[in-house]
Amino acid sequence: METCFDVKNIDLFYGDKQALKDVNMEIYKNRVTAFIGPSGCGKSTFIRCLNRMNDLIEGCKVSGEIIKDGLDIYSPKQDIVDLRTRVGMVFQKPNPFPMSIYDNIAYGPRCQGLKDKKKLDEIVTTSLKQVALYDEVADRLGDSAIGLSGGQQQRLCIARCIAMSPEVILMDEPTSALDPISTSKIEDLCLELKKDYTIVIVTHNMQQAARISDYTAFFLLGEVVEMDETDTIFSHPKDKRTENYITGRFG
Amino acid sequence: MLIDKKRVKRNKALDKFFRGFFMAMAILSSSFIVIIVLFVCAKGISPFLPGYEYGQVDLISFLTGSIYRQDQGIYGVGFIIINTLISAFLALVISFPLSVLTALFIAKIAPKKLSAAMQSVVELLAAVPSVVYGVFASGVITGVVEWIASLFGITTFGGSSLLAVVLLLAIMIFPTLTSMSITAIRAVDPNLEQASLALGATKTQTNFKICLTAAKSGIFAGAILGLGRAYGEATAVAMVAGNKLFGPTFNPFDITRTLTSTMLAGLKETTGLDYDIRFSVGLVLIVVIFFSNWILNMVKKRIGRNSVA
C-alpha cells in the first residue's frame, strides 16, 4: 500500500498550550482514514495540519514532519497554494460561497487561471455528477448556492473540492450539521470517492467511522492512543482507553 | 411561595406604562421629521401659488431654468440640480474605490495595531465639523486646483471650482464609506475565507473574490449614505463653489453652484421672495435625494442578491 502522508513527531502549540503531542502515523492512498475521539482531543487540529490551515491561526506553532511525496509539507520549499490544491478540505458547516452553483465549483480552477469556458463547463458537470448532485441542480446552475438545502450545500462543497482534482480530501466532521438522510448520502459518497481519492475524515460519530473507514485513529488529549484497521479497533482494541471510549464509557 | 400576586400585578402595570412611554418617544421624534418636511413643503410651495404676496413664480421655468439671479428676480434651478448631481456623483466615483480598498486593508491586511490606529483615524475624520473641511478646502484645495489649472494654462476664480467641490466632497464622504465598508467586510463569515484558502486561492484572491463579493451589499449601503452626505453638504461646499449665476457647469475649473450653496448664500441678508425661494430649493433637494436613494436602493437589491453582509 502506498503512503500518502507520513507523519513524524508532530507537536502543536496554541501559544503555550500544547494541543498535539508527538503524533505519528501513516495515512494510506485510496483509503478512508477516520479520526475519532472526544471533543477537544486534537483530531480537528491534526487534520488541519495536513493542508496547513493551522497557518491561519495566530500563535500556532508546529514542529515535526509530515512527509508527502518525499517533501515535508512544513518545509520552506513547500508551496502552500500547491499543497492546498492537492489536499482539499470540506468543513463542518456547509460553507458555499454567496454566488451561483456554477461559480462555486468553478471558483478553484478560476483562481488557478483557468478561463476556458468549455473546460470549466466540463469540470462543473463532472464534479457535480461525482457527488450525485447533478440531476438535482442541472437546470439551475445559475441560481445562488445559498438556496440549496444543507445536505445539498455540503455535497456542493465536496464537488467544489473535487473540481480541483486533488489527491486527498480532508473532511472535518462533514455531517455533524446534517440530517440522517443527507448524512447517509455523504457516507455513500465517501465510499464511492475513495476509488479516486485518499479520504481523511474527522467524526464525532463512532458508527460513522465504523461504517465508512478502513483505518481509524483514536485521539485523546492531543495524543494518538491507538491507530489500526477499523475492524481491529472496534473489535479488539489494544488500549484500555480506546475500549472504554468505543464502548461508550466516556466521551 | 415565590410568586407574589401583588408584585405580578405591579410588574404588568409597569410593563404597560413603559410600552406607552417608549411609543410616545418614538412618535415625538418621528413627528419632528414630519413637521420639518411639512413646513418646508408649505413654505417652498407658496411662491408658485396664485396670490403669492411678492408675485407668483412659474413652477416650470423654476424647475427647468438655467439662470439664477436674485438681483434680477430670475430663479431657475434646473442647472443647479444638474450641478448637484454631477458634483456628488463625481465625488463618489473618486472616493468609492479609495474607501473600499482602505477598508479592505484595515479589515483584512493590516497588522492589528496598525489596523486599530487607522480605524481611529478614519473615525476621527468623520467627526471633523464640515466648516473645518470648508476652511481647509478654501485654503488648500483651491490652491491645488489653481496649480493644476495653471498646468493647462487656465486661470480660475481663485481656485473656487467644480473640481474643488468634487475633491472636497470626496474627502468628506471618505470616512462614511470606509467605516461602512469595514463593518461589512468584517461581517463576512470567516468560514468562507477558509473555504477559499483551502481551495488554493491566495490571500489576495480571497480578499477580492470572497470578502468584497460577500460584503458588497453593506459596501453599497455605505455608498448610499456617502452620496446622501455629498448632496446635503452645504457649509463647506458653499465656501469653494463660487455660486455661478447660470449653467450647468461641466468644466471642472469653472465655478459652480449647488442646491445647498444656493440655499446658504446670503440667507441672513435677504427677505421676501428671495428668502422664501430657498425653501423651494430645499424641497427640490429633498426630492432629488429621495429619488436618488430610491434608484440606488433598487440597484442595491439587484447586486446584493448574492450577498451575505
Coordinates of N, CA, C and O in Angstrom, one line a residue, chain A residues 10-179:
Chain A
I10 N 4.8 15.0 15.4 CA 4.1 16.3 15.3 C 3.7 16.8 16.7 O 3.0 16.1 17.4
D11 N 4.3 17.9 17.0 CA 3.8 18.6 18.3 C 3.2 19.9 17.8 O 3.7 20.6 16.9
L12 N 2.1 20.3 18.4 CA 1.5 21.6 18.0 C 1.1 22.4 19.3 O 0.5 21.8 20.2
F13 N 1.4 23.7 19.2 CA 1.1 24.6 20.4 C 0.2 25.7 19.9 O 0.5 26.3 18.8
Y14 N -0.8 26.0 20.7 CA -1.5 27.3 20.5 C -1.0 28.2 21.6 O -1.4 28.0 22.8
G15 N -0.1 29.1 21.3 CA 0.5 29.9 22.4 C 1.3 28.9 23.3 O 2.3 28.2 22.8
D16 N 1.0 28.9 24.6 CA 1.7 28.0 25.5 C 1.0 26.6 25.6 O 1.6 25.7 26.2
K17 N -0.2 26.5 25.1 CA -1.0 25.3 25.3 C -0.6 24.3 24.2 O -0.7 24.6 23.0
Q18 N -0.3 23.1 24.7 CA 0.1 22.1 23.7 C -1.2 21.3 23.3 O -1.9 20.8 24.1
A19 N -1.5 21.3 22.0 CA -2.7 20.7 21.5 C -2.5 19.3 20.9 O -3.4 18.5 20.9
L20 N -1.3 19.1 20.4 CA -0.9 17.8 19.9 C 0.4 17.4 20.4 O 1.4 18.2 20.5
K21 N 0.5 16.1 20.9 CA 1.7 15.6 21.5 C 2.2 14.4 20.7 O 1.6 13.4 20.6
D22 N 3.3 14.6 20.0 CA 4.1 13.5 19.4 C 3.2 12.6 18.6 O 3.1 11.4 18.8
V23 N 2.5 13.2 17.6 CA 1.6 12.4 16.7 C 2.5 11.7 15.6 O 3.2 12.4 14.9
N24 N 2.3 10.4 15.5 CA 3.0 9.6 14.4 C 1.9 8.8 13.8 O 1.2 8.1 14.5
M25 N 1.9 8.8 12.5 CA 1.0 7.9 11.8 C 1.3 7.9 10.3 O 2.0 8.8 9.7
E26 N 0.8 6.8 9.6 CA 0.9 6.8 8.2 C -0.6 6.8 7.7 O -1.4 6.1 8.2
I27 N -0.8 7.6 6.6 CA -2.1 7.6 6.0 C -2.0 7.1 4.6 O -1.1 7.6 3.9
Y28 N -2.8 6.1 4.3 CA -2.6 5.4 3.0 C -3.4 6.0 1.9 O -4.5 6.5 2.1
K29 N -2.9 5.8 0.7 CA -3.6 6.3 -0.5 C -4.8 5.5 -0.8 O -4.8 4.3 -0.6
N30 N -5.8 6.1 -1.3 CA -7.1 5.5 -1.7 C -7.7 4.7 -0.6 O -8.4 3.6 -0.8
R31 N -7.5 5.2 0.6 CA -8.2 4.6 1.8 C -9.0 5.7 2.5 O -8.6 6.9 2.4
V32 N -10.0 5.3 3.3 CA -10.6 6.2 4.2 C -10.0 6.1 5.6 O -10.1 5.0 6.1
T33 N -9.5 7.1 6.1 CA -8.9 7.1 7.4 C -9.8 8.0 8.3 O -10.0 9.2 7.9
A34 N -10.2 7.5 9.4 CA -11.1 8.2 10.3 C -10.4 8.6 11.6 O -9.6 7.8 12.1
F35 N -10.6 9.8 12.1 CA -10.1 10.2 13.4 C -11.3 10.3 14.3 O -12.2 11.0 14.1
I36 N -11.2 9.6 15.4 CA -12.3 9.7 16.4 C -11.7 10.1 17.8 O -10.5 10.1 17.9
G37 N -12.6 10.5 18.7 CA -12.1 10.9 20.0 C -13.1 12.0 20.5 O -13.9 12.6 19.8
P38 N -13.0 12.2 21.8 CA -13.9 13.2 22.4 C -13.6 14.6 22.0 O -12.5 14.9 21.5
S39 N -14.5 15.6 22.3 CA -14.3 17.0 22.0 C -13.0 17.5 22.6 O -12.7 17.1 23.7
G40 N -12.3 18.3 21.8 CA -11.0 18.9 22.3 C -9.9 17.9 22.4 O -8.8 18.2 23.0
C41 N -9.9 16.8 21.7 CA -8.9 15.8 21.8 C -7.8 16.1 20.7 O -6.7 15.5 20.7
G42 N -8.0 17.0 19.8 CA -7.0 17.4 18.9 C -7.2 16.8 17.5 O -6.4 17.0 16.6
K43 N -8.3 16.1 17.3 CA -8.5 15.5 15.9 C -8.7 16.5 14.8 O -8.1 16.4 13.8
S44 N -9.5 17.5 15.1 CA -9.7 18.6 14.1 C -8.4 19.4 13.9 O -8.0 19.8 12.8
T45 N -7.7 19.6 15.0 CA -6.4 20.4 14.9 C -5.4 19.6 14.0 O -4.8 20.2 13.2
F46 N -5.4 18.3 14.2 CA -4.5 17.5 13.4 C -4.8 17.5 12.0 O -4.0 17.6 11.1
I47 N -6.1 17.3 11.6 CA -6.5 17.3 10.2 C -6.1 18.6 9.5 O -5.7 18.6 8.4
R48 N -6.2 19.7 10.3 CA -5.8 21.0 9.7 C -4.3 21.2 9.5 O -3.9 22.1 8.9
C49 N -3.5 20.3 10.1 CA -2.1 20.3 9.8 C -1.8 19.8 8.4 O -0.8 20.1 7.8
L50 N -2.7 18.9 8.0 CA -2.4 18.2 6.7 C -2.5 19.1 5.5 O -2.0 18.8 4.4
N51 N -3.3 20.2 5.6 CA -3.2 21.2 4.5 C -2.8 22.5 5.0 O -3.0 23.6 4.4
R52 N -2.2 22.5 6.2 CA -1.7 23.7 6.8 C -2.7 24.9 7.0 O -2.3 26.0 6.8
M53 N -3.9 24.5 7.3 CA -4.9 25.5 7.6 C -4.6 26.1 8.9 O -5.0 27.2 9.2
N54 N -3.8 25.4 9.7 CA -3.4 26.0 11.0 C -2.5 27.2 10.9 O -2.4 28.0 11.8
D55 N -1.9 27.4 9.7 CA -1.1 28.6 9.5 C -1.9 29.9 9.7 O -1.3 30.9 10.1
L56 N -3.2 29.8 9.6 CA -4.0 31.0 9.7 C -4.3 31.4 11.1 O -4.7 32.5 11.4
I57 N -4.0 30.5 12.0 CA -4.3 30.8 13.4 C -3.1 31.5 14.1 O -2.0 30.9 14.0
E58 N -3.3 32.6 14.7 CA -2.2 33.3 15.3 C -1.7 32.6 16.5 O -2.4 32.0 17.3
G59 N -0.4 32.5 16.6 CA 0.2 31.9 17.8 C 0.3 30.3 17.7 O 0.5 29.7 18.7
C60 N 0.0 29.8 16.5 CA 0.0 28.3 16.3 C 1.4 27.9 15.8 O 1.9 28.4 14.8
K61 N 2.1 27.0 16.6 CA 3.4 26.6 16.2 C 3.4 25.0 16.0 O 2.9 24.3 16.8
V62 N 4.0 24.6 14.9 CA 4.0 23.2 14.6 C 5.5 22.7 14.5 O 6.3 23.4 13.9
S63 N 5.8 21.6 15.2 CA 7.1 21.0 14.9 C 7.0 19.5 14.6 O 5.9 18.9 14.9
G64 N 8.0 19.0 13.9 CA 7.9 17.6 13.4 C 7.7 17.6 11.9 O 7.9 18.7 11.3
E65 N 7.5 16.5 11.4 CA 7.4 16.4 9.9 C 6.2 15.7 9.4 O 5.7 14.8 10.0
I66 N 5.6 16.2 8.3 CA 4.6 15.5 7.6 C 5.1 15.3 6.2 O 5.1 16.3 5.4
I67 N 5.5 14.1 5.8 CA 6.1 13.9 4.5 C 5.0 13.5 3.5 O 4.3 12.6 3.8
K68 N 5.0 14.3 2.5 CA 4.1 13.9 1.4 C 4.9 14.0 0.1 O 5.5 15.0 -0.2
D69 N 4.9 12.9 -0.6 CA 5.7 12.7 -1.9 C 7.1 13.1 -1.7 O 7.7 13.9 -2.5
G70 N 7.7 12.7 -0.6 CA 9.1 12.9 -0.3 C 9.5 14.3 0.2 O 10.6 14.6 0.4
L71 N 8.5 15.2 0.4 CA 8.8 16.5 0.8 C 8.0 16.8 2.1 O 6.8 16.5 2.2
D72 N 8.7 17.4 3.1 CA 8.0 17.8 4.3 C 7.1 19.0 4.0 O 7.6 20.0 3.5
I73 N 5.8 18.8 4.2 CA 4.9 19.9 3.8 C 5.1 21.2 4.7 O 4.6 22.3 4.3
Y74 N 5.8 21.1 5.8 CA 6.1 22.2 6.6 C 7.5 22.8 6.3 O 7.9 23.8 6.9
S75 N 8.2 22.2 5.3 CA 9.5 22.8 4.9 C 9.2 24.1 4.1 O 8.2 24.2 3.4
P76 N 10.2 25.0 4.1 CA 10.0 26.2 3.4 C 9.9 26.0 1.9 O 9.4 26.9 1.2
K77 N 10.4 24.9 1.4 CA 10.3 24.6 0.0 C 8.9 24.3 -0.5 O 8.6 24.4 -1.7
Q78 N 8.0 24.0 0.5 CA 6.6 23.6 0.1 C 5.8 24.8 -0.3 O 5.7 25.8 0.5
D79 N 5.3 24.9 -1.5 CA 4.4 26.0 -1.9 C 3.0 25.7 -1.3 O 2.4 24.7 -1.6
I80 N 2.5 26.7 -0.5 CA 1.3 26.4 0.2 C 0.1 26.3 -0.7 O -0.8 25.5 -0.5
V81 N 0.1 27.1 -1.8 CA -1.1 27.1 -2.7 C -1.1 25.7 -3.4 O -2.1 25.1 -3.6
D82 N 0.1 25.3 -3.8 CA 0.2 24.0 -4.5 C -0.3 22.8 -3.5 O -1.0 22.0 -3.9
L83 N 0.1 22.9 -2.2 CA -0.3 21.9 -1.3 C -1.8 21.9 -1.2 O -2.4 20.8 -1.2
R84 N -2.4 23.1 -1.1 CA -3.9 23.1 -0.9 C -4.7 22.7 -2.1 O -5.8 22.3 -2.0
T85 N -4.1 22.9 -3.3 CA -4.8 22.4 -4.5 C -4.7 20.9 -4.5 O -5.6 20.2 -5.1
R86 N -3.7 20.3 -3.9 CA -3.6 18.8 -3.9 C -4.3 18.2 -2.7 O -4.7 17.0 -2.8
V87 N -4.4 18.9 -1.6 CA -5.1 18.4 -0.5 C -6.3 19.3 -0.2 O -6.2 20.4 0.3
G88 N -7.5 18.9 -0.6 CA -8.7 19.7 -0.5 C -9.3 19.5 0.9 O -9.0 18.6 1.6
M89 N -10.3 20.4 1.2 CA -10.9 20.3 2.5 C -12.4 20.6 2.5 O -12.8 21.5 1.8
V90 N -13.1 19.8 3.3 CA -14.6 20.0 3.4 C -14.8 20.3 4.9 O -14.3 19.6 5.8
F91 N -15.6 21.3 5.2 CA -15.7 21.8 6.6 C -16.9 21.3 7.3 O -17.8 20.7 6.7
Q92 N -16.9 21.5 8.6 CA -18.0 21.1 9.4 C -19.4 21.6 9.0 O -20.3 20.9 8.8
K93 N -19.4 23.0 8.9 CA -20.6 23.6 8.4 C -20.5 23.8 6.9 O -19.5 24.3 6.5
P94 N -21.6 23.4 6.2 CA -21.5 23.7 4.7 C -21.3 25.2 4.5 O -21.9 26.0 5.1
N95 N -20.3 25.5 3.7 CA -20.0 26.9 3.5 C -19.8 27.3 2.0 O -18.8 27.7 1.6
P96 N -20.9 27.2 1.3 CA -20.9 27.6 -0.1 C -20.7 29.1 -0.2 O -21.1 29.8 0.7
F97 N -20.0 29.5 -1.2 CA -19.8 31.0 -1.4 C -21.1 31.6 -1.8 O -21.9 31.0 -2.5
P98 N -21.3 32.9 -1.5 CA -22.5 33.5 -1.9 C -22.5 33.9 -3.4 O -22.5 35.0 -3.8
M99 N -22.5 32.8 -4.2 CA -22.5 33.0 -5.7 C -23.3 31.9 -6.3 O -23.8 31.0 -5.5
S100 N -23.4 31.8 -7.6 CA -24.2 30.7 -8.2 C -23.5 29.4 -8.0 O -22.3 29.3 -7.6
I101 N -24.3 28.3 -8.2 CA -23.8 26.9 -8.1 C -22.6 26.7 -9.0 O -21.5 26.2 -8.6
Y102 N -22.8 27.2 -10.2 CA -21.7 27.1 -11.2 C -20.4 27.8 -10.7 O -19.3 27.2 -10.7
D103 N -20.6 29.0 -10.3 CA -19.4 29.8 -9.9 C -18.7 29.2 -8.7 O -17.5 29.3 -8.5
N104 N -19.5 28.6 -7.8 CA -18.9 27.9 -6.6 C -17.9 26.9 -7.1 O -16.8 26.8 -6.5
I105 N -18.3 26.1 -8.0 CA -17.5 25.0 -8.4 C -16.3 25.5 -9.3 O -15.2 25.0 -9.2
A106 N -16.6 26.5 -10.1 CA -15.6 27.0 -11.0 C -14.6 27.9 -10.2 O -13.5 28.2 -10.8
Y107 N -14.9 28.2 -9.0 CA -14.0 29.1 -8.2 C -12.6 28.7 -8.1 O -11.7 29.4 -8.5
G108 N -12.3 27.4 -7.7 CA -11.0 26.9 -7.5 C -10.2 27.0 -8.8 O -9.1 27.6 -8.9
P109 N -10.7 26.3 -9.9 CA -10.0 26.3 -11.2 C -9.8 27.7 -11.7 O -8.7 28.0 -12.2
R110 N -10.7 28.6 -11.5 CA -10.6 30.0 -12.0 C -9.4 30.7 -11.2 O -8.7 31.5 -11.8
C111 N -9.3 30.4 -9.9 CA -8.2 31.0 -9.1 C -6.9 30.6 -9.7 O -5.9 31.2 -9.5
Q112 N -6.9 29.4 -10.3 CA -5.6 28.9 -10.8 C -5.4 29.4 -12.3 O -4.5 29.0 -13.0
G113 N -6.3 30.3 -12.7 CA -6.1 30.9 -14.0 C -6.8 30.2 -15.2 O -6.6 30.6 -16.3
L114 N -7.7 29.2 -14.9 CA -8.4 28.6 -16.0 C -9.6 29.5 -16.4 O -10.4 29.8 -15.6
K115 N -9.6 29.8 -17.7 CA -10.6 30.7 -18.2 C -11.5 30.0 -19.3 O -12.6 30.5 -19.6
D116 N -11.0 28.9 -19.9 CA -11.6 28.2 -21.0 C -13.0 27.8 -20.6 O -13.2 26.9 -19.7
K117 N -14.1 28.4 -21.2 CA -15.4 28.2 -20.8 C -15.8 26.7 -20.9 O -16.5 26.1 -20.1
K118 N -15.3 26.1 -22.0 CA -15.7 24.7 -22.3 C -15.2 23.8 -21.2 O -15.8 22.9 -20.7
K119 N -13.9 24.0 -20.8 CA -13.3 23.2 -19.8 C -13.9 23.4 -18.5 O -14.2 22.4 -17.8
L120 N -14.3 24.6 -18.2 CA -15.0 24.9 -16.9 C -16.3 24.2 -16.9 O -16.7 23.6 -15.9
D121 N -17.1 24.3 -18.0 CA -18.3 23.6 -18.0 C -18.2 22.1 -17.7 O -18.9 21.5 -17.0
E122 N -17.1 21.5 -18.3 CA -16.9 20.1 -18.2 C -16.6 19.8 -16.7 O -17.1 18.9 -16.1
I123 N -15.7 20.6 -16.1 CA -15.3 20.4 -14.7 C -16.6 20.5 -13.8 O -16.8 19.6 -12.9
V124 N -17.4 21.5 -14.0 CA -18.6 21.7 -13.2 C -19.5 20.5 -13.3 O -19.9 19.9 -12.3
T125 N -19.7 20.0 -14.6 CA -20.6 18.9 -14.8 C -20.1 17.6 -14.1 O -20.8 17.0 -13.4
T126 N -18.8 17.3 -14.4 CA -18.3 16.0 -13.8 C -18.2 16.1 -12.3 O -18.5 15.1 -11.6
S127 N -17.8 17.2 -11.8 CA -17.8 17.3 -10.3 C -19.1 17.1 -9.7 O -19.3 16.4 -8.7
L128 N -20.2 17.8 -10.3 CA -21.5 17.6 -9.7 C -22.0 16.2 -9.9 O -22.7 15.7 -9.0
K129 N -21.6 15.6 -11.0 CA -22.0 14.2 -11.2 C -21.4 13.3 -10.1 O -22.0 12.4 -9.6
Q130 N -20.1 13.5 -9.8 CA -19.4 12.7 -8.9 C -20.0 12.7 -7.5 O -19.9 11.7 -6.8
V131 N -20.6 13.8 -7.1 CA -21.3 13.9 -5.8 C -22.8 13.7 -5.9 O -23.5 13.9 -4.9
A132 N -23.2 13.2 -7.1 CA -24.6 12.9 -7.3 C -25.5 14.0 -7.0 O -26.6 13.9 -6.5
L133 N -25.1 15.2 -7.4 CA -25.9 16.4 -7.2 C -26.4 16.9 -8.6 O -27.3 17.7 -8.6
Y134 N -25.8 16.4 -9.6 CA -26.0 17.0 -10.9 C -27.5 17.0 -11.3 O -28.1 18.0 -11.7
D135 N -28.2 15.8 -11.1 CA -29.6 15.7 -11.5 C -30.5 16.6 -10.7 O -31.5 17.1 -11.2
E136 N -30.1 16.9 -9.5 CA -30.9 17.8 -8.7 C -30.8 19.3 -9.1 O -31.7 20.1 -8.8
V137 N -29.6 19.7 -9.7 CA -29.4 21.1 -9.9 C -29.1 21.4 -11.3 O -28.9 22.6 -11.7
A138 N -29.2 20.4 -12.2 CA -28.8 20.7 -13.6 C -29.5 21.9 -14.3 O -28.8 22.6 -15.0
D139 N -30.7 22.1 -13.9 CA -31.5 23.1 -14.6 C -31.4 24.5 -13.9 O -32.0 25.5 -14.3
R140 N -30.6 24.6 -12.8 CA -30.5 25.8 -12.1 C -29.0 26.1 -11.7 O -28.8 26.5 -10.5
L141 N -28.1 25.9 -12.5 CA -26.7 26.1 -12.2 C -26.4 27.5 -12.0 O -25.4 27.9 -11.3
G142 N -27.2 28.4 -12.5 CA -27.0 29.9 -12.4 C -27.6 30.4 -11.1 O -27.4 31.6 -10.7
D143 N -28.4 29.6 -10.4 CA -29.0 30.1 -9.1 C -28.0 30.1 -8.0 O -27.0 29.4 -8.0
S144 N -28.4 30.9 -7.0 CA -27.5 31.0 -5.8 C -27.4 29.7 -5.1 O -28.4 29.0 -4.9
A145 N -26.2 29.4 -4.7 CA -25.9 28.2 -3.9 C -26.5 28.2 -2.5 O -26.7 27.2 -1.9
I146 N -26.8 29.5 -2.1 CA -27.4 29.6 -0.7 C -28.8 29.0 -0.6 O -29.2 28.7 0.4
G147 N -29.4 28.9 -1.8 CA -30.8 28.4 -1.8 C -30.9 26.9 -1.7 O -32.0 26.4 -1.5
L148 N -29.8 26.2 -1.7 CA -29.8 24.7 -1.6 C -30.0 24.3 -0.2 O -29.8 25.1 0.8
S149 N -30.5 23.1 0.0 CA -30.6 22.5 1.4 C -29.3 22.3 2.0 O -28.3 22.2 1.3
G150 N -29.2 22.1 3.3 CA -28.0 21.8 4.0 C -27.2 20.7 3.4 O -26.0 20.8 3.1
G151 N -27.9 19.5 3.1 CA -27.2 18.4 2.6 C -26.7 18.6 1.2 O -25.6 18.2 0.8
Q152 N -27.5 19.3 0.4 CA -27.1 19.7 -1.0 C -25.9 20.6 -0.9 O -24.9 20.5 -1.7
Q153 N -25.9 21.6 0.0 CA -24.8 22.5 0.1 C -23.5 21.8 0.5 O -22.4 22.0 -0.1
Q154 N -23.6 20.8 1.4 CA -22.4 20.0 1.7 C -21.9 19.2 0.6 O -20.7 19.2 0.3
R155 N -22.8 18.6 -0.2 CA -22.3 17.9 -1.4 C -21.7 18.9 -2.4 O -20.7 18.5 -3.1
L156 N -22.3 20.1 -2.5 CA -21.7 21.1 -3.4 C -20.3 21.4 -2.9 O -19.4 21.6 -3.8
C157 N -20.1 21.5 -1.6 CA -18.7 21.8 -1.1 C -17.8 20.7 -1.4 O -16.6 21.0 -1.7
I158 N -18.2 19.5 -1.4 CA -17.4 18.4 -1.8 C -17.1 18.4 -3.3 O -15.9 18.3 -3.7
A159 N -18.1 18.8 -4.1 CA -17.9 18.9 -5.5 C -16.9 20.0 -5.8 O -16.0 19.9 -6.7
R160 N -17.0 21.1 -5.1 CA -16.1 22.3 -5.2 C -14.7 21.9 -5.0 O -13.7 22.3 -5.6
C161 N -14.5 20.9 -4.0 CA -13.2 20.4 -3.7 C -12.7 19.5 -4.8 O -11.5 19.6 -5.2
I162 N -13.6 18.6 -5.3 CA -13.2 17.7 -6.3 C -12.8 18.4 -7.6 O -12.0 17.9 -8.3
A163 N -13.4 19.6 -7.8 CA -13.2 20.3 -9.1 C -11.7 20.6 -9.2 O -11.2 20.8 -10.3
M164 N -11.0 20.7 -8.1 CA -9.5 20.9 -8.2 C -8.7 19.7 -8.5 O -7.5 19.7 -8.5
S165 N -9.5 18.5 -8.7 CA -8.8 17.2 -8.8 C -7.7 17.0 -7.8 O -6.5 16.9 -8.2
P166 N -8.0 17.0 -6.5 CA -7.0 16.9 -5.5 C -6.6 15.4 -5.4 O -7.3 14.5 -6.0
E167 N -5.6 15.1 -4.6 CA -5.2 13.7 -4.3 C -5.9 13.3 -3.1 O -6.3 12.1 -2.9
V168 N -6.1 14.3 -2.1 CA -6.6 14.0 -0.8 C -7.8 14.9 -0.6 O -7.8 16.0 -0.9
I169 N -8.8 14.3 0.1 CA -9.9 15.2 0.6 C -10.0 15.0 2.1 O -10.1 13.9 2.6
L170 N -9.8 16.1 2.8 CA -9.9 16.2 4.2 C -11.3 16.6 4.6 O -11.9 17.5 4.0
M171 N -12.0 15.8 5.5 CA -13.3 16.2 5.9 C -13.4 16.3 7.4 O -13.1 15.4 8.1
D172 N -13.7 17.5 7.8 CA -13.7 17.8 9.2 C -15.2 17.8 9.7 O -15.9 18.7 9.6
E173 N -15.6 16.7 10.3 CA -17.0 16.4 10.7 C -18.0 16.9 9.7 O -18.8 17.8 10.0
P174 N -17.9 16.3 8.5 CA -18.7 16.9 7.4 C -20.2 16.7 7.6 O -21.0 17.3 6.9
T175 N -20.6 15.8 8.5 CA -22.1 15.5 8.6 C -22.7 16.0 9.9 O -23.9 15.7 10.1
S176 N -21.9 16.7 10.7 CA -22.4 17.0 12.0 C -23.5 18.0 12.0 O -24.3 18.1 12.9
A177 N -23.7 18.7 10.9 CA -24.7 19.7 10.8 C -25.9 19.2 9.9 O -26.7 20.0 9.5
L178 N -25.9 17.9 9.6 CA -26.8 17.4 8.6 C -27.8 16.4 9.2 O -27.5 15.8 10.2
D179 N -29.0 16.3 8.5 CA -29.9 15.3 8.9 C -29.5 13.9 8.5 O -28.6 13.7 7.7

